[in-house]
Amino acid sequence: MFLRRSLTTEPTHPLALSAPPPPAEEQMQIGLLRGHLPVAELNRRRQNNLCLYCGIYRHVARLCPEKSSSRRGFILKPGQIEMDPEKINAIASWPQPTSKKEVQRFTGFSNFYRKFIRSFSKLIKPLTDLTKQGDKFQWTEQTQDAFQELQRRFTTAPILTQPDTNKPFYLEVDASETATGAVLSQRSSTDDHLHPIANYSKRLTPAENNYDVGDKELLAIKRGLEEW
């Protein structure tokens, strides 16, 4: 069962990579995608990962404003970032692992592009569970489904867009029985649709697995805010 929440952030100042940004106040509104919650306005004064993330994008845009460029496994284009097609083909054609070490190679390779894949931690859990020490390697229907679904997700992953600090940011989060996830997006001025900037997910600890649904949702929001 998934319960989703969304959050909107209105940036109040331009962000730069070369120097720490000045203190800023951000107003955030938290609401359910279906229905509404009481609005919670939070004034914060801090430099977070979102500041750095936006700054890196602008720095890349200055380096290659009118052409695509390959940088460390990513294809950078004006306003966009994509996975390297060669890396995608490698994942899509990866043979079925036959040992724990081969599973670790696949999960490690996949983890490099996790920001492109929604609910990555939840999807990859059956494979990472397979690598636990002391457990016998046993490839099951569940691990096969997870392996094939990850391959499919990588070949159909969306292109990430460059953040615009003059527009609101939307943070959509979800919580399941095994992990929390978040998607940072902005609305496009061309088609009025939300386009992803980055994905984030993290597995629940054994203690967090005991949380009720509401607490898991709050944890998802907390993790999303901490990430960006």
PDB file of C-alpha atoms in Angstrom:
ATOM      1  CA  MET A   1       0.000   0.000   0.000  1.00  0.00           C
ATOM      2  CA  PHE A   2       1.345   3.376  -1.010  1.00  0.00           C
ATOM      3  CA  LEU A   3       0.243   6.713   0.390  1.00  0.00           C
ATOM      4  CA  ARG A   4       1.717   9.656  -1.450  1.00  0.00           C
ATOM      5  CA  ARG A   5       2.306  13.201  -0.341  1.00  0.00           C
ATOM      6  CA  SER A   6       3.536  16.209  -2.241  1.00  0.00           C
ATOM      7  CA  LEU A   7       5.421  19.289  -1.141  1.00  0.00           C
ATOM      8  CA  THR A   8       6.005  22.597  -2.889  1.00  0.00           C
ATOM      9  CA  THR A   9       8.970  24.875  -2.261  1.00  0.00           C
ATOM     10  CA  GLU A  10       9.149  28.472  -3.454  1.00  0.00           C
ATOM     11  CA  PRO A  11      12.832  29.497  -3.810  1.00  0.00           C
ATOM     12  CA  THR A  12      13.519  33.059  -2.766  1.00  0.00           C
ATOM     13  CA  HIS A  13      16.942  33.764  -4.203  1.00  0.00           C
ATOM     14  CA  PRO A  14      19.281  32.691  -6.994  1.00  0.00           C
ATOM     15  CA  LEU A  15      21.767  30.009  -5.976  1.00  0.00           C
ATOM     16  CA  ALA A  16      25.423  29.942  -6.994  1.00  0.00           C
ATOM     17  CA  LEU A  17      28.044  27.213  -7.049  1.00  0.00           C
ATOM     18  CA  SER A  18      31.105  29.387  -6.560  1.00  0.00           C
ATOM     19  CA  ALA A  19      30.158  30.690  -3.107  1.00  0.00           C
ATOM     20  CA  PRO A  20      27.737  29.666  -0.343  1.00  0.00           C
ATOM     21  CA  PRO A  21      24.302  31.215  -0.881  1.00  0.00           C
ATOM     22  CA  PRO A  22      23.024  33.886   1.493  1.00  0.00           C
ATOM     23  CA  PRO A  23      20.466  32.894   4.123  1.00  0.00           C
ATOM     24  CA  ALA A  24      17.055  32.338   2.614  1.00  0.00           C
ATOM     25  CA  GLU A  25      13.524  31.733   3.835  1.00  0.00           C
ATOM     26  CA  GLU A  26      11.604  29.043   2.051  1.00  0.00           C
ATOM     27  CA  GLN A  27       7.898  28.471   2.435  1.00  0.00           C
ATOM     28  CA  MET A  28       6.834  24.877   2.067  1.00  0.00           C
ATOM     29  CA  GLN A  29       3.360  23.563   1.674  1.00  0.00           C
ATOM     30  CA  ILE A  30       2.607  19.944   2.407  1.00  0.00           C
ATOM     31  CA  GLY A  31      -0.519  18.316   1.007  1.00  0.00           C
ATOM     32  CA  LEU A  32      -1.955  15.000  -0.096  1.00  0.00           C
ATOM     33  CA  LEU A  33      -2.145  14.326  -3.826  1.00  0.00           C
ATOM     34  CA  ARG A  34      -5.667  13.151  -3.145  1.00  0.00           C
ATOM     35  CA  GLY A  35      -7.311  15.728  -0.951  1.00  0.00           C
ATOM     36  CA  HIS A  36      -5.573  18.260   1.241  1.00  0.00           C
ATOM     37  CA  LEU A  37      -3.771  18.463   4.547  1.00  0.00           C
ATOM     38  CA  PRO A  38      -3.514  21.492   6.796  1.00  0.00           C
ATOM     39  CA  VAL A  39      -0.816  23.728   5.325  1.00  0.00           C
ATOM     40  CA  ALA A  40       2.509  23.688   7.207  1.00  0.00           C
ATOM     41  CA  GLU A  41       4.735  26.681   6.454  1.00  0.00           C
ATOM     42  CA  LEU A  42       8.321  26.154   7.468  1.00  0.00           C
ATOM     43  CA  ASN A  43      10.864  29.004   7.435  1.00  0.00           C
ATOM     44  CA  ARG A  44      14.355  27.644   7.102  1.00  0.00           C
ATOM     45  CA  ARG A  45      17.767  29.297   6.980  1.00  0.00           C
ATOM     46  CA  ARG A  46      20.319  26.810   5.765  1.00  0.00           C
ATOM     47  CA  GLN A  47      22.315  25.676   2.790  1.00  0.00           C
ATOM     48  CA  ASN A  48      21.074  22.252   1.712  1.00  0.00           C
ATOM     49  CA  ASN A  49      21.728  19.717  -1.013  1.00  0.00           C
ATOM     50  CA  LEU A  50      19.259  21.450  -3.314  1.00  0.00           C
ATOM     51  CA  CYS A  51      21.461  24.547  -3.367  1.00  0.00           C
ATOM     52  CA  LEU A  52      24.452  22.495  -4.453  1.00  0.00           C
ATOM     53  CA  TYR A  53      22.365  20.496  -6.919  1.00  0.00           C
ATOM     54  CA  CYS A  54      21.077  23.605  -8.697  1.00  0.00           C
ATOM     55  CA  GLY A  55      24.526  25.152  -8.723  1.00  0.00           C
ATOM     56  CA  ILE A  56      26.083  22.111 -10.376  1.00  0.00           C
ATOM     57  CA  TYR A  57      23.445  22.161 -13.095  1.00  0.00           C
ATOM     58  CA  ARG A  58      24.112  25.818 -13.870  1.00  0.00           C
ATOM     59  CA  HIS A  59      27.853  25.202 -13.867  1.00  0.00           C
ATOM     60  CA  VAL A  60      27.392  22.414 -16.433  1.00  0.00           C
ATOM     61  CA  ALA A  61      25.154  24.639 -18.557  1.00  0.00           C
ATOM     62  CA  ARG A  62      27.908  27.255 -18.721  1.00  0.00           C
ATOM     63  CA  LEU A  63      30.450  24.644 -19.836  1.00  0.00           C
ATOM     64  CA  CYS A  64      28.345  23.217 -22.672  1.00  0.00           C
ATOM     65  CA  PRO A  65      25.399  25.568 -23.323  1.00  0.00           C
ATOM     66  CA  GLU A  66      24.519  24.410 -26.852  1.00  0.00           C
ATOM     67  CA  LYS A  67      25.701  20.813 -27.195  1.00  0.00           C
ATOM     68  CA  SER A  68      25.626  17.478 -25.452  1.00  0.00           C
ATOM     69  CA  SER A  69      28.599  16.303 -23.459  1.00  0.00           C
ATOM     70  CA  SER A  70      29.521  13.010 -21.813  1.00  0.00           C
ATOM     71  CA  ARG A  71      30.716  13.296 -18.226  1.00  0.00           C
ATOM     72  CA  ARG A  72      31.449  10.285 -15.993  1.00  0.00           C
ATOM     73  CA  GLY A  73      28.626   8.090 -17.222  1.00  0.00           C
ATOM     74  CA  PHE A  74      26.097  10.867 -17.842  1.00  0.00           C
ATOM     75  CA  ILE A  75      25.031  12.621 -21.041  1.00  0.00           C
ATOM     76  CA  LEU A  76      24.627  16.329 -20.308  1.00  0.00           C
ATOM     77  CA  LYS A  77      22.446  18.443 -22.581  1.00  0.00           C
ATOM     78  CA  PRO A  78      21.022  21.950 -22.223  1.00  0.00           C
ATOM     79  CA  GLY A  79      18.437  21.609 -19.463  1.00  0.00           C
ATOM     80  CA  GLN A  80      18.715  17.812 -19.274  1.00  0.00           C
ATOM     81  CA  ILE A  81      20.787  14.938 -17.963  1.00  0.00           C
ATOM     82  CA  GLU A  82      20.585  11.367 -19.274  1.00  0.00           C
ATOM     83  CA  MET A  83      22.159   8.015 -18.565  1.00  0.00           C
ATOM     84  CA  ASP A  84      24.934   6.888 -20.884  1.00  0.00           C
ATOM     85  CA  PRO A  85      23.305   4.624 -23.528  1.00  0.00           C
ATOM     86  CA  GLU A  86      26.264   2.231 -23.347  1.00  0.00           C
ATOM     87  CA  LYS A  87      25.703   1.795 -19.620  1.00  0.00           C
ATOM     88  CA  ILE A  88      21.973   1.245 -20.168  1.00  0.00           C
ATOM     89  CA  ASN A  89      22.701  -1.427 -22.770  1.00  0.00           C
ATOM     90  CA  ALA A  90      25.081  -3.106 -20.335  1.00  0.00           C
ATOM     91  CA  ILE A  91      22.337  -3.302 -17.693  1.00  0.00           C
ATOM     92  CA  ALA A  92      19.678  -4.412 -20.186  1.00  0.00           C
ATOM     93  CA  SER A  93      21.871  -7.246 -21.508  1.00  0.00           C
ATOM     94  CA  TRP A  94      23.244  -8.289 -18.115  1.00  0.00           C
ATOM     95  CA  PRO A  95      23.062 -12.093 -17.782  1.00  0.00           C
ATOM     96  CA  GLN A  96      21.210 -13.627 -14.873  1.00  0.00           C
ATOM     97  CA  PRO A  97      23.540 -13.725 -11.846  1.00  0.00           C
ATOM     98  CA  THR A  98      24.553 -17.164 -10.643  1.00  0.00           C
ATOM     99  CA  SER A  99      26.380 -16.220  -7.428  1.00  0.00           C
ATOM    100  CA  LYS A 100      26.346 -13.620  -4.672  1.00  0.00           C
ATOM    101  CA  LYS A 101      29.386 -11.920  -6.174  1.00  0.00           C
ATOM    102  CA  GLU A 102      27.637 -11.528  -9.528  1.00  0.00           C
ATOM    103  CA  VAL A 103      24.564 -10.097  -7.799  1.00  0.00           C
ATOM    104  CA  GLN A 104      26.791  -7.583  -5.999  1.00  0.00           C
ATOM    105  CA  ARG A 105      28.327  -6.512  -9.315  1.00  0.00           C
ATOM    106  CA  PHE A 106      24.893  -5.916 -10.803  1.00  0.00           C
ATOM    107  CA  THR A 107      23.509  -4.037  -7.792  1.00  0.00           C
ATOM    108  CA  GLY A 108      26.651  -1.921  -7.543  1.00  0.00           C
ATOM    109  CA  PHE A 109      26.478  -1.015 -11.224  1.00  0.00           C
ATOM    110  CA  SER A 110      22.753  -0.244 -10.951  1.00  0.00           C
ATOM    111  CA  ASN A 111      23.225   1.889  -7.842  1.00  0.00           C
ATOM    112  CA  PHE A 112      25.242   4.414  -9.873  1.00  0.00           C
ATOM    113  CA  TYR A 113      22.046   5.487 -11.676  1.00  0.00           C
ATOM    114  CA  ARG A 114      19.617   5.175  -8.775  1.00  0.00           C
ATOM    115  CA  LYS A 115      18.537   8.849  -9.015  1.00  0.00           C
ATOM    116  CA  PHE A 116      16.875   8.020 -12.343  1.00  0.00           C
ATOM    117  CA  ILE A 117      14.780   5.176 -10.927  1.00  0.00           C
ATOM    118  CA  ARG A 118      11.735   5.754  -8.787  1.00  0.00           C
ATOM    119  CA  SER A 119      11.463   3.528  -5.665  1.00  0.00           C
ATOM    120  CA  PHE A 120      14.910   2.099  -6.391  1.00  0.00           C
ATOM    121  CA  SER A 121      15.483   0.781  -2.852  1.00  0.00           C
ATOM    122  CA  LYS A 122      12.190  -1.110  -2.848  1.00  0.00           C
ATOM    123  CA  LEU A 123      12.839  -2.608  -6.282  1.00  0.00           C
ATOM    124  CA  ILE A 124      16.359  -3.799  -5.548  1.00  0.00           C
ATOM    125  CA  LYS A 125      15.654  -5.197  -2.054  1.00  0.00           C
ATOM    126  CA  PRO A 126      15.121  -8.840  -3.159  1.00  0.00           C
ATOM    127  CA  LEU A 127      18.546  -8.743  -4.825  1.00  0.00           C
ATOM    128  CA  THR A 128      20.405  -7.107  -1.954  1.00  0.00           C
ATOM    129  CA  ASP A 129      18.779  -9.558   0.474  1.00  0.00           C
ATOM    130  CA  LEU A 130      20.291 -12.317  -1.637  1.00  0.00           C
ATOM    131  CA  THR A 131      23.822 -11.162  -0.781  1.00  0.00           C
ATOM    132  CA  LYS A 132      23.497 -11.451   2.999  1.00  0.00           C
ATOM    133  CA  GLN A 133      26.328 -13.330   4.632  1.00  0.00           C
ATOM    134  CA  GLY A 134      25.468 -16.751   5.950  1.00  0.00           C
ATOM    135  CA  ASP A 135      22.464 -17.208   3.648  1.00  0.00           C
ATOM    136  CA  LYS A 136      22.626 -19.783   0.878  1.00  0.00           C
ATOM    137  CA  PHE A 137      22.448 -18.355  -2.649  1.00  0.00           C
ATOM    138  CA  GLN A 138      19.064 -19.224  -4.077  1.00  0.00           C
ATOM    139  CA  TRP A 139      17.686 -17.539  -7.192  1.00  0.00           C
ATOM    140  CA  THR A 140      13.917 -17.454  -6.827  1.00  0.00           C
ATOM    141  CA  GLU A 141      10.993 -16.206  -8.859  1.00  0.00           C
ATOM    142  CA  GLN A 142      10.954 -13.059  -6.691  1.00  0.00           C
ATOM    143  CA  THR A 143      14.612 -12.251  -7.393  1.00  0.00           C
ATOM    144  CA  GLN A 144      14.101 -12.969 -11.095  1.00  0.00           C
ATOM    145  CA  ASP A 145      11.156 -10.559 -11.185  1.00  0.00           C
ATOM    146  CA  ALA A 146      13.203  -7.874  -9.394  1.00  0.00           C
ATOM    147  CA  PHE A 147      16.135  -8.389 -11.764  1.00  0.00           C
ATOM    148  CA  GLN A 148      13.984  -8.092 -14.882  1.00  0.00           C
ATOM    149  CA  GLU A 149      11.984  -5.150 -13.531  1.00  0.00           C
ATOM    150  CA  LEU A 150      15.177  -3.209 -12.809  1.00  0.00           C
ATOM    151  CA  GLN A 151      16.414  -3.894 -16.324  1.00  0.00           C
ATOM    152  CA  ARG A 152      13.098  -2.663 -17.704  1.00  0.00           C
ATOM    153  CA  ARG A 153      13.111   0.460 -15.526  1.00  0.00           C
ATOM    154  CA  PHE A 154      16.579   1.431 -16.700  1.00  0.00           C
ATOM    155  CA  THR A 155      15.619   1.164 -20.363  1.00  0.00           C
ATOM    156  CA  THR A 156      12.496   3.291 -19.810  1.00  0.00           C
ATOM    157  CA  ALA A 157      13.862   5.736 -17.210  1.00  0.00           C
ATOM    158  CA  PRO A 158      12.859   9.373 -17.760  1.00  0.00           C
ATOM    159  CA  ILE A 159      15.310  12.108 -18.655  1.00  0.00           C
ATOM    160  CA  LEU A 160      16.064  14.312 -15.654  1.00  0.00           C
ATOM    161  CA  THR A 161      15.542  18.035 -16.123  1.00  0.00           C
ATOM    162  CA  GLN A 162      17.639  20.970 -15.001  1.00  0.00           C
ATOM    163  CA  PRO A 163      16.191  22.742 -11.945  1.00  0.00           C
ATOM    164  CA  ASP A 164      15.038  26.325 -12.381  1.00  0.00           C
ATOM    165  CA  THR A 165      15.486  28.303  -9.162  1.00  0.00           C
ATOM    166  CA  ASN A 166      12.825  30.796 -10.264  1.00  0.00           C
ATOM    167  CA  LYS A 167      10.080  28.151 -10.209  1.00  0.00           C
ATOM    168  CA  PRO A 168       8.448  26.180  -7.383  1.00  0.00           C
ATOM    169  CA  PHE A 169       9.841  22.752  -6.567  1.00  0.00           C
ATOM    170  CA  TYR A 170       7.489  19.813  -5.989  1.00  0.00           C
ATOM    171  CA  LEU A 171       8.484  16.991  -3.658  1.00  0.00           C
ATOM    172  CA  GLU A 172       6.361  13.852  -3.929  1.00  0.00           C
ATOM    173  CA  VAL A 173       7.012  11.136  -1.373  1.00  0.00           C
ATOM    174  CA  ASP A 174       5.721   7.643  -0.747  1.00  0.00           C
ATOM    175  CA  ALA A 175       6.124   5.021   1.946  1.00  0.00           C
ATOM    176  CA  SER A 176       5.783   1.267   1.592  1.00  0.00           C
ATOM    177  CA  GLU A 177       6.364  -1.664   3.920  1.00  0.00           C
ATOM    178  CA  THR A 178      10.062  -1.806   3.027  1.00  0.00           C
ATOM    179  CA  ALA A 179      11.256   1.666   1.953  1.00  0.00           C
ATOM    180  CA  THR A 180      10.505   5.349   1.527  1.00  0.00           C
ATOM    181  CA  GLY A 181      10.868   7.247  -1.718  1.00  0.00           C
ATOM    182  CA  ALA A 182      10.813  10.800  -3.003  1.00  0.00           C
ATOM    183  CA  VAL A 183      10.754  12.566  -6.369  1.00  0.00           C
ATOM    184  CA  LEU A 184      11.856  16.168  -6.841  1.00  0.00           C
ATOM    185  CA  SER A 185      10.098  17.797  -9.802  1.00  0.00           C
ATOM    186  CA  GLN A 186       9.213  21.092 -11.446  1.00  0.00           C
ATOM    187  CA  ARG A 187       6.372  22.029 -13.741  1.00  0.00           C
ATOM    188  CA  SER A 188       7.357  22.597 -17.352  1.00  0.00           C
ATOM    189  CA  SER A 189       6.372  25.867 -18.995  1.00  0.00           C
ATOM    190  CA  THR A 190       5.857  24.081 -22.329  1.00  0.00           C
ATOM    191  CA  ASP A 191       3.420  21.282 -21.421  1.00  0.00           C
ATOM    192  CA  ASP A 192       2.449  22.232 -17.825  1.00  0.00           C
ATOM    193  CA  HIS A 193       3.445  18.738 -16.644  1.00  0.00           C
ATOM    194  CA  LEU A 194       5.701  17.852 -13.735  1.00  0.00           C
ATOM    195  CA  HIS A 195       9.118  16.639 -14.878  1.00  0.00           C
ATOM    196  CA  PRO A 196      11.528  14.825 -12.524  1.00  0.00           C
ATOM    197  CA  ILE A 197      14.787  16.407 -11.428  1.00  0.00           C
ATOM    198  CA  ALA A 198      15.931  13.506  -9.240  1.00  0.00           C
ATOM    199  CA  ASN A 199      14.668  10.422  -7.416  1.00  0.00           C
ATOM    200  CA  TYR A 200      15.601   9.322  -3.922  1.00  0.00           C
ATOM    201  CA  SER A 201      14.814   6.174  -1.961  1.00  0.00           C
ATOM    202  CA  LYS A 202      16.028   4.449   1.178  1.00  0.00           C
ATOM    203  CA  ARG A 203      15.158   1.178   2.859  1.00  0.00           C
ATOM    204  CA  LEU A 204      13.547   1.072   6.273  1.00  0.00           C
ATOM    205  CA  THR A 205      15.581  -0.183   9.200  1.00  0.00           C
ATOM    206  CA  PRO A 206      14.175  -3.043  11.319  1.00  0.00           C
ATOM    207  CA  ALA A 207      13.010  -0.487  13.900  1.00  0.00           C
ATOM    208  CA  GLU A 208      11.400   1.723  11.223  1.00  0.00           C
ATOM    209  CA  ASN A 209       9.546  -1.297   9.859  1.00  0.00           C
ATOM    210  CA  ASN A 210       7.488  -1.213  13.063  1.00  0.00           C
ATOM    211  CA  TYR A 211       6.260   2.339  12.403  1.00  0.00           C
ATOM    212  CA  ASP A 212       2.604   2.790  11.597  1.00  0.00           C
ATOM    213  CA  VAL A 213       1.580   4.197   8.216  1.00  0.00           C
ATOM    214  CA  GLY A 214       1.482   7.799   9.416  1.00  0.00           C
ATOM    215  CA  ASP A 215       4.958   7.662  10.918  1.00  0.00           C
ATOM    216  CA  LYS A 216       6.351   6.072   7.761  1.00  0.00           C
ATOM    217  CA  GLU A 217       4.858   8.929   5.748  1.00  0.00           C
ATOM    218  CA  LEU A 218       6.445  11.482   8.061  1.00  0.00           C
ATOM    219  CA  LEU A 219       9.770   9.669   7.759  1.00  0.00           C
ATOM    220  CA  ALA A 220       9.466   9.835   3.965  1.00  0.00           C
ATOM    221  CA  ILE A 221       8.917  13.603   4.147  1.00  0.00           C
ATOM    222  CA  LYS A 222      11.842  14.022   6.554  1.00  0.00           C
ATOM    223  CA  ARG A 223      14.185  12.045   4.327  1.00  0.00           C
ATOM    224  CA  GLY A 224      13.104  13.958   1.230  1.00  0.00           C
ATOM    225  CA  LEU A 225      13.730  17.308   2.905  1.00  0.00           C
ATOM    226  CA  GLU A 226      17.116  16.149   4.173  1.00  0.00           C
ATOM    227  CA  GLU A 227      18.134  14.952   0.715  1.00  0.00           C
ATOM    228  CA  TRP A 228      17.238  18.220  -1.025  1.00  0.00           C
TER     229      TRP A 228
END
